[in-house]
mmCIF file of C-alpha atoms and ligand atoms in Angstrom:
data_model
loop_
_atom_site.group_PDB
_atom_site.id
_atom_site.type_symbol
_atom_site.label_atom_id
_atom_site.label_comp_id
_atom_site.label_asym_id
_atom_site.label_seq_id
_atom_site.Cartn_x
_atom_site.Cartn_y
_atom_site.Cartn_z
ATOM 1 C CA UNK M 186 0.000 0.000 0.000
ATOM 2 C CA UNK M 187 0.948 3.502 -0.678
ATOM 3 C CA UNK M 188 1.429 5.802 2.517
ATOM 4 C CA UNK M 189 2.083 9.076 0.630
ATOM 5 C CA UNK M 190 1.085 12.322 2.341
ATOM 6 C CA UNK M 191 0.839 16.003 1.022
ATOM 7 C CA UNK M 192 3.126 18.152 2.539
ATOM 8 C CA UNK M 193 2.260 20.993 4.455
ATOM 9 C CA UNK M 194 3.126 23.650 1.671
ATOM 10 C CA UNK M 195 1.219 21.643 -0.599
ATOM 11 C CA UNK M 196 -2.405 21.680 1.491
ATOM 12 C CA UNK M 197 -1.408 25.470 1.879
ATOM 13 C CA UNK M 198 -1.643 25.608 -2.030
ATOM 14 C CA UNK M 199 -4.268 23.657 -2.428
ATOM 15 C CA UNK M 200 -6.261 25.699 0.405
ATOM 16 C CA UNK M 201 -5.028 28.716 -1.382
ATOM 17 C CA UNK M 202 -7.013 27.268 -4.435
ATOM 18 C CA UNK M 203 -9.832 26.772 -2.266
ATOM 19 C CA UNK M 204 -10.365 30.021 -1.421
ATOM 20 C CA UNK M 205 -10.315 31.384 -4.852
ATOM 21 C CA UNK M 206 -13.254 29.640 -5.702
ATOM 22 C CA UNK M 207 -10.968 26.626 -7.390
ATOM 23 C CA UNK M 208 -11.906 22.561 -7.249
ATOM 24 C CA UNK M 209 -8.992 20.261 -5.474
ATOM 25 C CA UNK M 210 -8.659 16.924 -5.394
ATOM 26 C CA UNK M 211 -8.027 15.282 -1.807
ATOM 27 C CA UNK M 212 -7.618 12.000 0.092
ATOM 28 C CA UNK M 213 -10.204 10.777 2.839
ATOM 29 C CA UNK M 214 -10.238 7.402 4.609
ATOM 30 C CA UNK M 215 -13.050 6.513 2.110
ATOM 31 C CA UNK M 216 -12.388 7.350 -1.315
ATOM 32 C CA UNK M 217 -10.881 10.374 -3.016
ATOM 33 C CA UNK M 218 -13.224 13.772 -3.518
ATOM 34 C CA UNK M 219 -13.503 16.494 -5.393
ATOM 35 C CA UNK M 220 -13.803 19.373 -3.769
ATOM 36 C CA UNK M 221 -15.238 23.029 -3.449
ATOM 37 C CA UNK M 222 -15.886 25.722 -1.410
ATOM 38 C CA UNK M 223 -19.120 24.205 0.215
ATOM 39 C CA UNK M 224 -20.399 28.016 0.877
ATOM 40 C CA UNK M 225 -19.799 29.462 -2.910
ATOM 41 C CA UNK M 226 -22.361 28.227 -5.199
ATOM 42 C CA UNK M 227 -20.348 29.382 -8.378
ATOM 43 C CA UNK M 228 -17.480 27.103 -6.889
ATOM 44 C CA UNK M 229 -19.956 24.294 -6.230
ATOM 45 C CA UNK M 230 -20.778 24.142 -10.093
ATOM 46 C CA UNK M 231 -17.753 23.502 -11.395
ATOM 47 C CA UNK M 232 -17.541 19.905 -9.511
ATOM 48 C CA UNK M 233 -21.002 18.999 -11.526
ATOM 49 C CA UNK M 234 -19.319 20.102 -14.252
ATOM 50 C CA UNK M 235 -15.659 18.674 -13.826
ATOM 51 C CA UNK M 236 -16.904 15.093 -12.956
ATOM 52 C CA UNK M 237 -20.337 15.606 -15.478
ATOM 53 C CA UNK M 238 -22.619 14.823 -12.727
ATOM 54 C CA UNK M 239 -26.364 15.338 -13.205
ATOM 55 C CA UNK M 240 -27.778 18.479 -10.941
ATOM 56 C CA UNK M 241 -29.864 16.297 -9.433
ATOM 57 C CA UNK M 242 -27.654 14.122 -7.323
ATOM 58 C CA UNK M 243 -26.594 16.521 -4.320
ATOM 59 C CA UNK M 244 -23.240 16.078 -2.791
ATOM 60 C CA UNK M 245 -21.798 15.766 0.651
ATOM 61 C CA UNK M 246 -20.342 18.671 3.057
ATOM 62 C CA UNK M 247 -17.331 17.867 4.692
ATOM 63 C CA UNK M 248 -16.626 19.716 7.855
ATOM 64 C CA UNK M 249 -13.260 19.453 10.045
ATOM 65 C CA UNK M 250 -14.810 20.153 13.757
ATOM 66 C CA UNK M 251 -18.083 19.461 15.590
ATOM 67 C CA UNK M 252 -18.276 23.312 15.638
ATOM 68 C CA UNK M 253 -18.549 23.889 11.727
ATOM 69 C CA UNK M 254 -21.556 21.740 12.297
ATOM 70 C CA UNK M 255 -24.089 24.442 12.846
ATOM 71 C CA UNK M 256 -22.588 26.130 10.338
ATOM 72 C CA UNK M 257 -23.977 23.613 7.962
ATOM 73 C CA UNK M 258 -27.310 21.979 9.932
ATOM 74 C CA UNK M 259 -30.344 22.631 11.852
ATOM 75 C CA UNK M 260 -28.866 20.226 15.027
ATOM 76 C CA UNK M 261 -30.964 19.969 17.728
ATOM 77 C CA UNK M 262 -31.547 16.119 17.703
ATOM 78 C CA UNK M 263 -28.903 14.802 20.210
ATOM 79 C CA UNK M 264 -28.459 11.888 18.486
ATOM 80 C CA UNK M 265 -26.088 13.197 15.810
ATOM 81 C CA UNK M 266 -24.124 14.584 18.439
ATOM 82 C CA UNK M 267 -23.874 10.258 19.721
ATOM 83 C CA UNK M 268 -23.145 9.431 16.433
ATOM 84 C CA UNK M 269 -20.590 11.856 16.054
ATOM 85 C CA UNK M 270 -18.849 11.060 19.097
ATOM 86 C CA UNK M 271 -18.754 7.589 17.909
ATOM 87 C CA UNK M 272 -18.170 7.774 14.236
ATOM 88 C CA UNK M 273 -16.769 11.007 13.377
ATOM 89 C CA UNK M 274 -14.015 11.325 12.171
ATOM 90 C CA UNK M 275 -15.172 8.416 10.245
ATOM 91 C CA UNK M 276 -16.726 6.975 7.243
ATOM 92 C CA UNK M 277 -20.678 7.675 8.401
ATOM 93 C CA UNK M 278 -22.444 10.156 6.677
ATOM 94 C CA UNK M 279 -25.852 12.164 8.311
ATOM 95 C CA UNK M 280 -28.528 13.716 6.268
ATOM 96 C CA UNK M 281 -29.732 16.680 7.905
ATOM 97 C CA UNK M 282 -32.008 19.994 7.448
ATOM 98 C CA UNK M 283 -29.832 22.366 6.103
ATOM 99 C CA UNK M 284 -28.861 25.761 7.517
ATOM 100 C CA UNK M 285 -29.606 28.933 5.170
ATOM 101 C CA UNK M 286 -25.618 28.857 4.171
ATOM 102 C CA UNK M 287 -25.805 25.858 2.627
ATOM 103 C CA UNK M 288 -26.555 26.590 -1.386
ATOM 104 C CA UNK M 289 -28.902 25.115 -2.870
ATOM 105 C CA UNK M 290 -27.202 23.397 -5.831
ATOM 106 C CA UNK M 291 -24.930 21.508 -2.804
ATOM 107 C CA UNK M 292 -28.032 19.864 -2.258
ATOM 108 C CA UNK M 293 -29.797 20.097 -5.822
ATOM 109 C CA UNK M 294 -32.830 21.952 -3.618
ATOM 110 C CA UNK M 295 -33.382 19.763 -1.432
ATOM 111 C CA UNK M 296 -34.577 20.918 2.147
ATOM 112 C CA UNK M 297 -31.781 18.165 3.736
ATOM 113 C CA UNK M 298 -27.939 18.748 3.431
ATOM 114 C CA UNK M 299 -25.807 15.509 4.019
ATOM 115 C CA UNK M 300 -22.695 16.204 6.207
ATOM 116 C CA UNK M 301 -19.709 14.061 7.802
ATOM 117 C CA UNK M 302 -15.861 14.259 9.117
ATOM 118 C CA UNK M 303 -13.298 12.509 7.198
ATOM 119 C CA UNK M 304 -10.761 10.485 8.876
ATOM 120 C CA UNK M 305 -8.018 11.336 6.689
ATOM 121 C CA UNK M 306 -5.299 13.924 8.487
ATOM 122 C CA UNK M 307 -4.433 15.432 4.951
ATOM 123 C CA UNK M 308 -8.400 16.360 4.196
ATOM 124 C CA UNK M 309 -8.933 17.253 8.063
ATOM 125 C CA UNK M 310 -6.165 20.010 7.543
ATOM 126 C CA UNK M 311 -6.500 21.203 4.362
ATOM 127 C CA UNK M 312 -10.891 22.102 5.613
ATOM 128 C CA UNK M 313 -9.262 23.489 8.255
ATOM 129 C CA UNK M 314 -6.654 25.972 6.412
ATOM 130 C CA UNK M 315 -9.226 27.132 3.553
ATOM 131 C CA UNK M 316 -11.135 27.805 6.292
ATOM 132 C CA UNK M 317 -14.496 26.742 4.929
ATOM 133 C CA UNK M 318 -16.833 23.237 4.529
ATOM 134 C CA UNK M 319 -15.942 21.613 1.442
ATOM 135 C CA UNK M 320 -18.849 19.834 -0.850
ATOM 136 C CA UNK M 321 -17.415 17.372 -2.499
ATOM 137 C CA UNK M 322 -18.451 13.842 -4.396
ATOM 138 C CA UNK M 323 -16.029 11.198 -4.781
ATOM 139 C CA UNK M 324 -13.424 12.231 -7.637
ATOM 140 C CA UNK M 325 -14.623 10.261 -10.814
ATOM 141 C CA UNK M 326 -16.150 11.032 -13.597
ATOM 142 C CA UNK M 327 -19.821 10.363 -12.881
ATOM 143 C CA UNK M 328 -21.090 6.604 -13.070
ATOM 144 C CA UNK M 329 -17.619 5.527 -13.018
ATOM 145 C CA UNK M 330 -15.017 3.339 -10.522
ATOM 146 C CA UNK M 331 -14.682 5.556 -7.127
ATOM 147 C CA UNK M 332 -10.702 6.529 -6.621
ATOM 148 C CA UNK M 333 -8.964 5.053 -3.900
ATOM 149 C CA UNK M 334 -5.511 6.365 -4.746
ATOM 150 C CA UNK M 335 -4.136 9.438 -6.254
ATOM 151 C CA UNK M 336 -3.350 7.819 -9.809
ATOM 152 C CA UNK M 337 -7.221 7.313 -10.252
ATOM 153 C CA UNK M 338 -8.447 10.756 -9.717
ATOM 154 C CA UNK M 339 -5.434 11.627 -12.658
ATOM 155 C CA UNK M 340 -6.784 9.208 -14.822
ATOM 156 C CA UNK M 341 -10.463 10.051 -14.821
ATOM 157 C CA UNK M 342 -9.978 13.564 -14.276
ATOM 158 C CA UNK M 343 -7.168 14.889 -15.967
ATOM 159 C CA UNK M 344 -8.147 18.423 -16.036
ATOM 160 C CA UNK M 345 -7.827 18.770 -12.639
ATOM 161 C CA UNK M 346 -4.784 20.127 -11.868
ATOM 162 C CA UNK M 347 -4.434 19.844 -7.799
ATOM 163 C CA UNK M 348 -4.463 16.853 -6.720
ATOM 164 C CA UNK M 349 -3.249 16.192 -3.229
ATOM 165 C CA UNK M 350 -1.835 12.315 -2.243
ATOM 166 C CA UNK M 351 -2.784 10.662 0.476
ATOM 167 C CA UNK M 352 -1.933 7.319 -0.368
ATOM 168 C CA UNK M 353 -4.412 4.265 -1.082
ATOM 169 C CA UNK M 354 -7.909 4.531 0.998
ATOM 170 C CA UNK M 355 -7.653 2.800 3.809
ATOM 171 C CA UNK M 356 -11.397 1.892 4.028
ATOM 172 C CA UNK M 357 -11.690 1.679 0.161
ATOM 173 C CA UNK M 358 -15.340 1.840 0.208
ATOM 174 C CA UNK M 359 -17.954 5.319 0.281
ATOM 175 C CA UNK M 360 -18.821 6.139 3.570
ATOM 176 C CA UNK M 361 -22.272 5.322 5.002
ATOM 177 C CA UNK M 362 -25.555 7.468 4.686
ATOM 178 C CA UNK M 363 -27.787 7.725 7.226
ATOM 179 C CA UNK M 364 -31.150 9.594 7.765
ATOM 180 C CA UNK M 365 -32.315 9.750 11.302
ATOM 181 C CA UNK M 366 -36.009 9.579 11.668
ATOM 182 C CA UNK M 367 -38.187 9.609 14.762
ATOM 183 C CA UNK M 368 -38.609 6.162 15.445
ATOM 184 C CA UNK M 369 -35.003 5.098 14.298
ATOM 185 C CA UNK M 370 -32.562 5.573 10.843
ATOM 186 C CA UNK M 371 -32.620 4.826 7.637
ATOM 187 C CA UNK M 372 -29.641 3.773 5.611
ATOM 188 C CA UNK M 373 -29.596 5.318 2.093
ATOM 189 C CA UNK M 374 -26.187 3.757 1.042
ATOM 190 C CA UNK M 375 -24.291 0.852 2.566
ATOM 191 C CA UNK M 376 -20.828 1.364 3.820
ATOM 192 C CA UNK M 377 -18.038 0.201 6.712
ATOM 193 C CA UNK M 378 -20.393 1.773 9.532
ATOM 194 C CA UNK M 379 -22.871 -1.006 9.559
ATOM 195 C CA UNK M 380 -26.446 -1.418 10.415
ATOM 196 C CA UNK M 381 -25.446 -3.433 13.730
ATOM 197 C CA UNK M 382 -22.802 -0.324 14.514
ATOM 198 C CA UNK M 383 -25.254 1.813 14.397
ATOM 199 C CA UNK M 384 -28.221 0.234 16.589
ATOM 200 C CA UNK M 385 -25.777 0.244 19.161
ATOM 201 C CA UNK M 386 -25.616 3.776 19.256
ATOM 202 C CA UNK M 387 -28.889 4.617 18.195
ATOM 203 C CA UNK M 388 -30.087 1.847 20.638
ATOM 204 C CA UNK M 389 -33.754 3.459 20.768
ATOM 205 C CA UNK M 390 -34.441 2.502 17.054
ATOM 206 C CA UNK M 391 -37.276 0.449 16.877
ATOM 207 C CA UNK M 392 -36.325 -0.377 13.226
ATOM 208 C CA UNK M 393 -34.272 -3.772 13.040
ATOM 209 C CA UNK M 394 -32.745 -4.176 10.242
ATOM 210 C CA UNK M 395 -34.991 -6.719 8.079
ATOM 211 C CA UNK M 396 -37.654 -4.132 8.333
ATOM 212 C CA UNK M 397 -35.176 -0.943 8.102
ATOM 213 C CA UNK M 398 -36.482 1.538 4.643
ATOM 214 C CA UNK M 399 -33.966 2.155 2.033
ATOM 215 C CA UNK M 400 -35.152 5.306 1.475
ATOM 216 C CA UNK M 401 -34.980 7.078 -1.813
ATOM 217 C CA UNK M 402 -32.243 9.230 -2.383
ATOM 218 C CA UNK M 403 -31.192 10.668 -5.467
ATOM 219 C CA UNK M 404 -27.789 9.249 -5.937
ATOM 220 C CA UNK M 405 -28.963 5.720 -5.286
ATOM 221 C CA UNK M 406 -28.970 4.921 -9.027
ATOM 222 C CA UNK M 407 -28.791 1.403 -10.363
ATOM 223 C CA UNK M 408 -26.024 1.589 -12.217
ATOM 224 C CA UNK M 409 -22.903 3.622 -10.450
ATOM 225 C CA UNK M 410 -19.087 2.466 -9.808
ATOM 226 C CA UNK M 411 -18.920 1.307 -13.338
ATOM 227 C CA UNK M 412 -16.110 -0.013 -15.158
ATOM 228 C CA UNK M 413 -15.437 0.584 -18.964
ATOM 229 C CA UNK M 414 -15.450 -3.370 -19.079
ATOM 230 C CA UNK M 415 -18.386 -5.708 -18.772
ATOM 231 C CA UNK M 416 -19.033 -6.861 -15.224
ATOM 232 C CA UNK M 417 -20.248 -10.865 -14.510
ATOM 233 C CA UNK M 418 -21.183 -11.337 -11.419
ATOM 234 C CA UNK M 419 -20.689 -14.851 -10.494
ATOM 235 C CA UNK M 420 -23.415 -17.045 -10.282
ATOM 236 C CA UNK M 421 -25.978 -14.134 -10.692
ATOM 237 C CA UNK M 422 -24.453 -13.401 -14.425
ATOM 238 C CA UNK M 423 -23.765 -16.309 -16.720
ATOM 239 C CA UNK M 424 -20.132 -16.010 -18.055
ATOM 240 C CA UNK M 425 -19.064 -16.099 -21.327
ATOM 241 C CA UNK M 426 -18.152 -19.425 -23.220
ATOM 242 C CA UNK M 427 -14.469 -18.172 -23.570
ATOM 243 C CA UNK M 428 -13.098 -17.180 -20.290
ATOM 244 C CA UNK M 429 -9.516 -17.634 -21.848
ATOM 245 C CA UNK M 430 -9.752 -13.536 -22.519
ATOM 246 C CA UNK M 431 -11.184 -12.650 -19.077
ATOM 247 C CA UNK M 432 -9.896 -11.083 -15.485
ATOM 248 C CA UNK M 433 -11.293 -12.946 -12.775
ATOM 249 C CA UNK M 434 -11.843 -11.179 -9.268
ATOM 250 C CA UNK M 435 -12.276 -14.200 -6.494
ATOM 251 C CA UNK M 436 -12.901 -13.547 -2.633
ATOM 252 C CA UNK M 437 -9.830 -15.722 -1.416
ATOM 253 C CA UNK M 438 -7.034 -17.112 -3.293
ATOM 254 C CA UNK M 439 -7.863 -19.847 -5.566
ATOM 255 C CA UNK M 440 -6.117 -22.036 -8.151
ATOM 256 C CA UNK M 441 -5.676 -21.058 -11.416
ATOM 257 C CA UNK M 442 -9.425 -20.719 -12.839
ATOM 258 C CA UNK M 443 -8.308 -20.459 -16.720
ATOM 259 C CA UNK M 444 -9.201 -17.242 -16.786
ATOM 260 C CA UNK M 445 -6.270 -14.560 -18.476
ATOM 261 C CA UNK M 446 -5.794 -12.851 -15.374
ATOM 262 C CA UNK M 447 -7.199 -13.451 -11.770
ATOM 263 C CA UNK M 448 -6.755 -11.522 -8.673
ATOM 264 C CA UNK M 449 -8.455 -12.104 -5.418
ATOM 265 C CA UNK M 450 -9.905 -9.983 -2.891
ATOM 266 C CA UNK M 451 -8.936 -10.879 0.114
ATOM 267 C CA UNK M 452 -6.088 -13.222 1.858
ATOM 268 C CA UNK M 453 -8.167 -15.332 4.459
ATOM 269 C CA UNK M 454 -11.451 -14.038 3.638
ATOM 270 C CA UNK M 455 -11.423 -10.719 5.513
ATOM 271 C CA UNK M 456 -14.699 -9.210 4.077
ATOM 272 C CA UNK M 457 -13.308 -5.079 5.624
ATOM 273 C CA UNK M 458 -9.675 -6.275 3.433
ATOM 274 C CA UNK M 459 -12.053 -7.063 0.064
ATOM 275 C CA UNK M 460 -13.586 -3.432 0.969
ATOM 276 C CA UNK M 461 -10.263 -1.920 0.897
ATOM 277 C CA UNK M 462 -9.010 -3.750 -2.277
ATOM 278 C CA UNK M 463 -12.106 -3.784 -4.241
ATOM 279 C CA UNK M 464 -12.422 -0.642 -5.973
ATOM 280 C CA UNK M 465 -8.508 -1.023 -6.833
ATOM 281 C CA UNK M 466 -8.357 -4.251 -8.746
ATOM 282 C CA UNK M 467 -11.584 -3.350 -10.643
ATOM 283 C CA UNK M 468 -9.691 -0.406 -11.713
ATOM 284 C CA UNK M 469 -6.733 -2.889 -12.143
ATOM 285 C CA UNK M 470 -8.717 -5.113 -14.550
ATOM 286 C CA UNK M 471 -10.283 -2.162 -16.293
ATOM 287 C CA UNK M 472 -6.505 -1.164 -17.179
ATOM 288 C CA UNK M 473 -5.488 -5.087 -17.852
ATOM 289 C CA UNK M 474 -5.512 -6.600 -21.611
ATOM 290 C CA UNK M 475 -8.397 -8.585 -20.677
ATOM 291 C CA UNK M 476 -11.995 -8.147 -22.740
ATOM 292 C CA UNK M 477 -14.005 -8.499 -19.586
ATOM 293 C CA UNK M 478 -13.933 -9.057 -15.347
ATOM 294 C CA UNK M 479 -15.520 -11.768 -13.766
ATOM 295 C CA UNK M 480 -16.092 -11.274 -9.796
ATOM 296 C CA UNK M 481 -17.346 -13.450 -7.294
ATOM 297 C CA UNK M 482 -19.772 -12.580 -4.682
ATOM 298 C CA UNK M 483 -19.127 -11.877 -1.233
ATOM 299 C CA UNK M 484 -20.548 -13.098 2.049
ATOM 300 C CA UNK M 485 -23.517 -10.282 2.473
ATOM 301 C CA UNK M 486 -22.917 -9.502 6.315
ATOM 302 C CA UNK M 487 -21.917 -6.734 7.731
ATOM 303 C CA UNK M 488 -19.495 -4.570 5.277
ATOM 304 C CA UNK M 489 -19.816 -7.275 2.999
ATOM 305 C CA UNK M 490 -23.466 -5.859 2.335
ATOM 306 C CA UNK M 491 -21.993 -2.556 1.060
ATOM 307 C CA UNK M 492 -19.278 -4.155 -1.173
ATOM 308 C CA UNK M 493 -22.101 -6.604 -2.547
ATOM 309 C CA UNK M 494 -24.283 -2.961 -3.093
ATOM 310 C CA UNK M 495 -21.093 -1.898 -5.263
ATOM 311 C CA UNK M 496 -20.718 -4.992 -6.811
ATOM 312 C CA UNK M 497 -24.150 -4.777 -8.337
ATOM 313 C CA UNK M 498 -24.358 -1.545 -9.057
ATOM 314 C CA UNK M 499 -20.662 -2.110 -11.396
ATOM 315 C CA UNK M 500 -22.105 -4.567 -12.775
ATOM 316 C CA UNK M 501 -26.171 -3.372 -13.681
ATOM 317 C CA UNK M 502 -25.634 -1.387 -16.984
ATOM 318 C CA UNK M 503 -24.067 -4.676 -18.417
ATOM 319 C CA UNK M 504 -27.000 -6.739 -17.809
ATOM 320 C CA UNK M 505 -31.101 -6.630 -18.351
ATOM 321 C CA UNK M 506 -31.728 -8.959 -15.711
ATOM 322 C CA UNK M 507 -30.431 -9.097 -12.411
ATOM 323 C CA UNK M 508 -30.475 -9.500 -8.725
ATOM 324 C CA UNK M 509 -30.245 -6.226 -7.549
ATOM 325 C CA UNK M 510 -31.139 -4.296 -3.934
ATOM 326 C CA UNK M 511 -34.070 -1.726 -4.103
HETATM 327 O O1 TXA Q 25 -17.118 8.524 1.352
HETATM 328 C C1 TXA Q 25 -17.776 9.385 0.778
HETATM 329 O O2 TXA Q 25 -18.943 9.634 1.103
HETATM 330 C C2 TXA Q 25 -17.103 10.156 -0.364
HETATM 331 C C3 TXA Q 25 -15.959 10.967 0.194
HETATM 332 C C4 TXA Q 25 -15.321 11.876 -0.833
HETATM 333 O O3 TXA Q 25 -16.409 11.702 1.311
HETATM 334 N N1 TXA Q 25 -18.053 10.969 -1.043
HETATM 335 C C5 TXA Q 25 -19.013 10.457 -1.853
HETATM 336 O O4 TXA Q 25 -19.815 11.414 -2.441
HETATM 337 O O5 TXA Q 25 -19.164 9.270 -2.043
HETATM 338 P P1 TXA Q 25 -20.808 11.085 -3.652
HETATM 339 O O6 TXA Q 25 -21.259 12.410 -4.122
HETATM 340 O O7 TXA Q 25 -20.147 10.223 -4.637
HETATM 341 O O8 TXA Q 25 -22.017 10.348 -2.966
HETATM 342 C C6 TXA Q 25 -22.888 11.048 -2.106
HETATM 343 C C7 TXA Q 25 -24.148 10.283 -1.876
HETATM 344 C C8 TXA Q 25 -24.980 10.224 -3.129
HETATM 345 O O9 TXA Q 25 -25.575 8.936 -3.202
HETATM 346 C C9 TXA Q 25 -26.017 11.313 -2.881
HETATM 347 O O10 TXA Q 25 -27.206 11.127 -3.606
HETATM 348 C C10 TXA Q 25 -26.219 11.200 -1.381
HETATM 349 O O11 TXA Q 25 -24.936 10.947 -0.875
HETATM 350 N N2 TXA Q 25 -26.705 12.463 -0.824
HETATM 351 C C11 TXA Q 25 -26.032 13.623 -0.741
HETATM 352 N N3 TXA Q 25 -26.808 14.597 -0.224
HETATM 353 C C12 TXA Q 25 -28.007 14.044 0.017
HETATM 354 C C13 TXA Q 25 -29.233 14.531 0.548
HETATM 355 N N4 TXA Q 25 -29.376 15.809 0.908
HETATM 356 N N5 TXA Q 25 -30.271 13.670 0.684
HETATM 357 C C14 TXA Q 25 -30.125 12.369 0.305
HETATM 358 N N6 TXA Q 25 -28.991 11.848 -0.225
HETATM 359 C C15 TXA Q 25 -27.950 12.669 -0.363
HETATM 360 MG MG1 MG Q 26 -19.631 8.779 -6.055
#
């Protein structure tokens, strides 16, 4: 793994950026994002159009201190401030009302704003020197594999010029969304803070998992994290007759399946280790001579759940039929 960090004078630039209303490119625990300016609205724009992301699909304000919080939100509910204190800085993100700062095209008009702390010491300091929130969506071109290291962001997003390294993600996967509602929480994308995580903090919810909604929200599409390459899911996808020209994605090591090139996800079948390595080998294969990537499925429990929501979602654009989570 690659443990590169931005220097000092380099967050200072990028900050410096920042504040003149440019995007920059940074590391977080999750994935990389592109960021803006959460409080400039001109600044905001230019992520929808750098990564050609519908206006619909709002993005996510990052904030450096519990303070900036009510910069951001209407917080009364004292159960953000327990999730906070047990997921922040972290990979769980909270959908909120928004304050009257917030612009609207951060949220694409809606009332809510959706807000969380990275865990990434190069994106904590650089919110902290430009001195503002930052909005910003994972740095890929919309629909496309998520970045987990600085080489991805170049390669999707070449016109980007700043770019800070962090090294690879350590988590690997985009963090968790949440919705609090009266009677419990709703989780509107899967992630590393699971379901179970969070009834233990939220331990009033009345809504167990099996019954828990999967609310709407806009960015849930079907198809998302999409490689330029078709995607067979094993056993959900038949394969093709010829596997001789293939890349082959298995959970654990595995003997030689035939396939042109094969990679595996995970050393003893670690399900948080196939997290962290899955969105690099699909980039990986998408870069390999191979004509298309076979994966196998994962174990859906616990953060398996989210890598099996990314897994279907790479994979949905290739197929008409499909087992797929509403
Ligand atoms: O880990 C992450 O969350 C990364 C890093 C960079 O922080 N960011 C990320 O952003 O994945 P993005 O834009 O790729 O995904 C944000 C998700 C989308 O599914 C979006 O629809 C949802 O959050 N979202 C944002 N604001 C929302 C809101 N107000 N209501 C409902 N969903 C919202
Ligand atoms: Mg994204």
């Amino acid at each position: 793994m690659s443990q590169v960090i931005a220097t000092n004078s380099e967050i200072s630039r990028a900050a410096a950026i920042l504040q003149q209303g440019g995007l920059v490119a940074f590391p977080t625990e999750t994935v990389y994002g592109l960021g803006a300016n959460a409080l400039n609205p001109i600044a905001v724009a230019a992520i929808f159009e750098a990564k050609q992301r519908p206006s619909f699909d709002p993005l996510i304000v990052h904030i450096a201190e519990m303070d900036s919080l009510a910069q951001v939100a209407v917080t009364a509910d004292t159960r953000v401030f327990d999730l906070a204190q047990a997921f922040w800085p972290g990979p769980l993100t909270i959908i909120l009302p928004k304050s009257d700062l917030i612009p609207d095209i951060v949220t694409s008009g809606l009332p809510d704003v959706a807000v969380r702390m990275p865990g990434h010491p190069v994106a904590l300091e650089l919110i902290r020197q430009a001195g503002f929130p930052l909005a910003a969506p994972s740095a890929n071109r919309f629909g496309k594999l998520s970045p987990v290291k600085a080489s991805h962001v170049k390669k999707q997003l070449p016109d980007v010029s700043c770019v800070l390294d962090g090294g690879d993600c350590t988590v690997g996967l985009e963090s968790t969304v949440i919705k609090i509602l009266d009677d419990g929480f709703a989780i509107l994308r899967h992630g590393a803070i699971t379901s179970l995580m969070l009834s233990k903090v939220l331990p009033e919810s009345k809504r167990s998992y099996e019954n828990m909604v999967l609310e709407a929200s806009p960015g849930m599409m079907k198809s998302h994290y999409s490689p330029e390459k078709c995607v067979y899911l094993i056993g959900i996808h038949p394969l093709p007759k010829d596997i001789s020209e293939g890349g082959l994605i298995t959970f654990i090591p595995k003997v030689d399946q035939g396939f042109k090139l094969q990679r595996h996800l995970s050393q003893n079948g670690d399900l948080r280790e196939a997290a962290v390595n899955l969105f690099g080998l699909l980039h990986e294969m998408e870069e390999a001579e191979v004509q298309f990537i076979a994966v196998e499925t994962v174990p859906e429990t616990g953060i398996g759940i989210a890598v099996m929501d990314r897994l279907l979602k790479a994979s949905y654009r290739f197929h008409t039929t499909g087992h797929y989570h509403e």
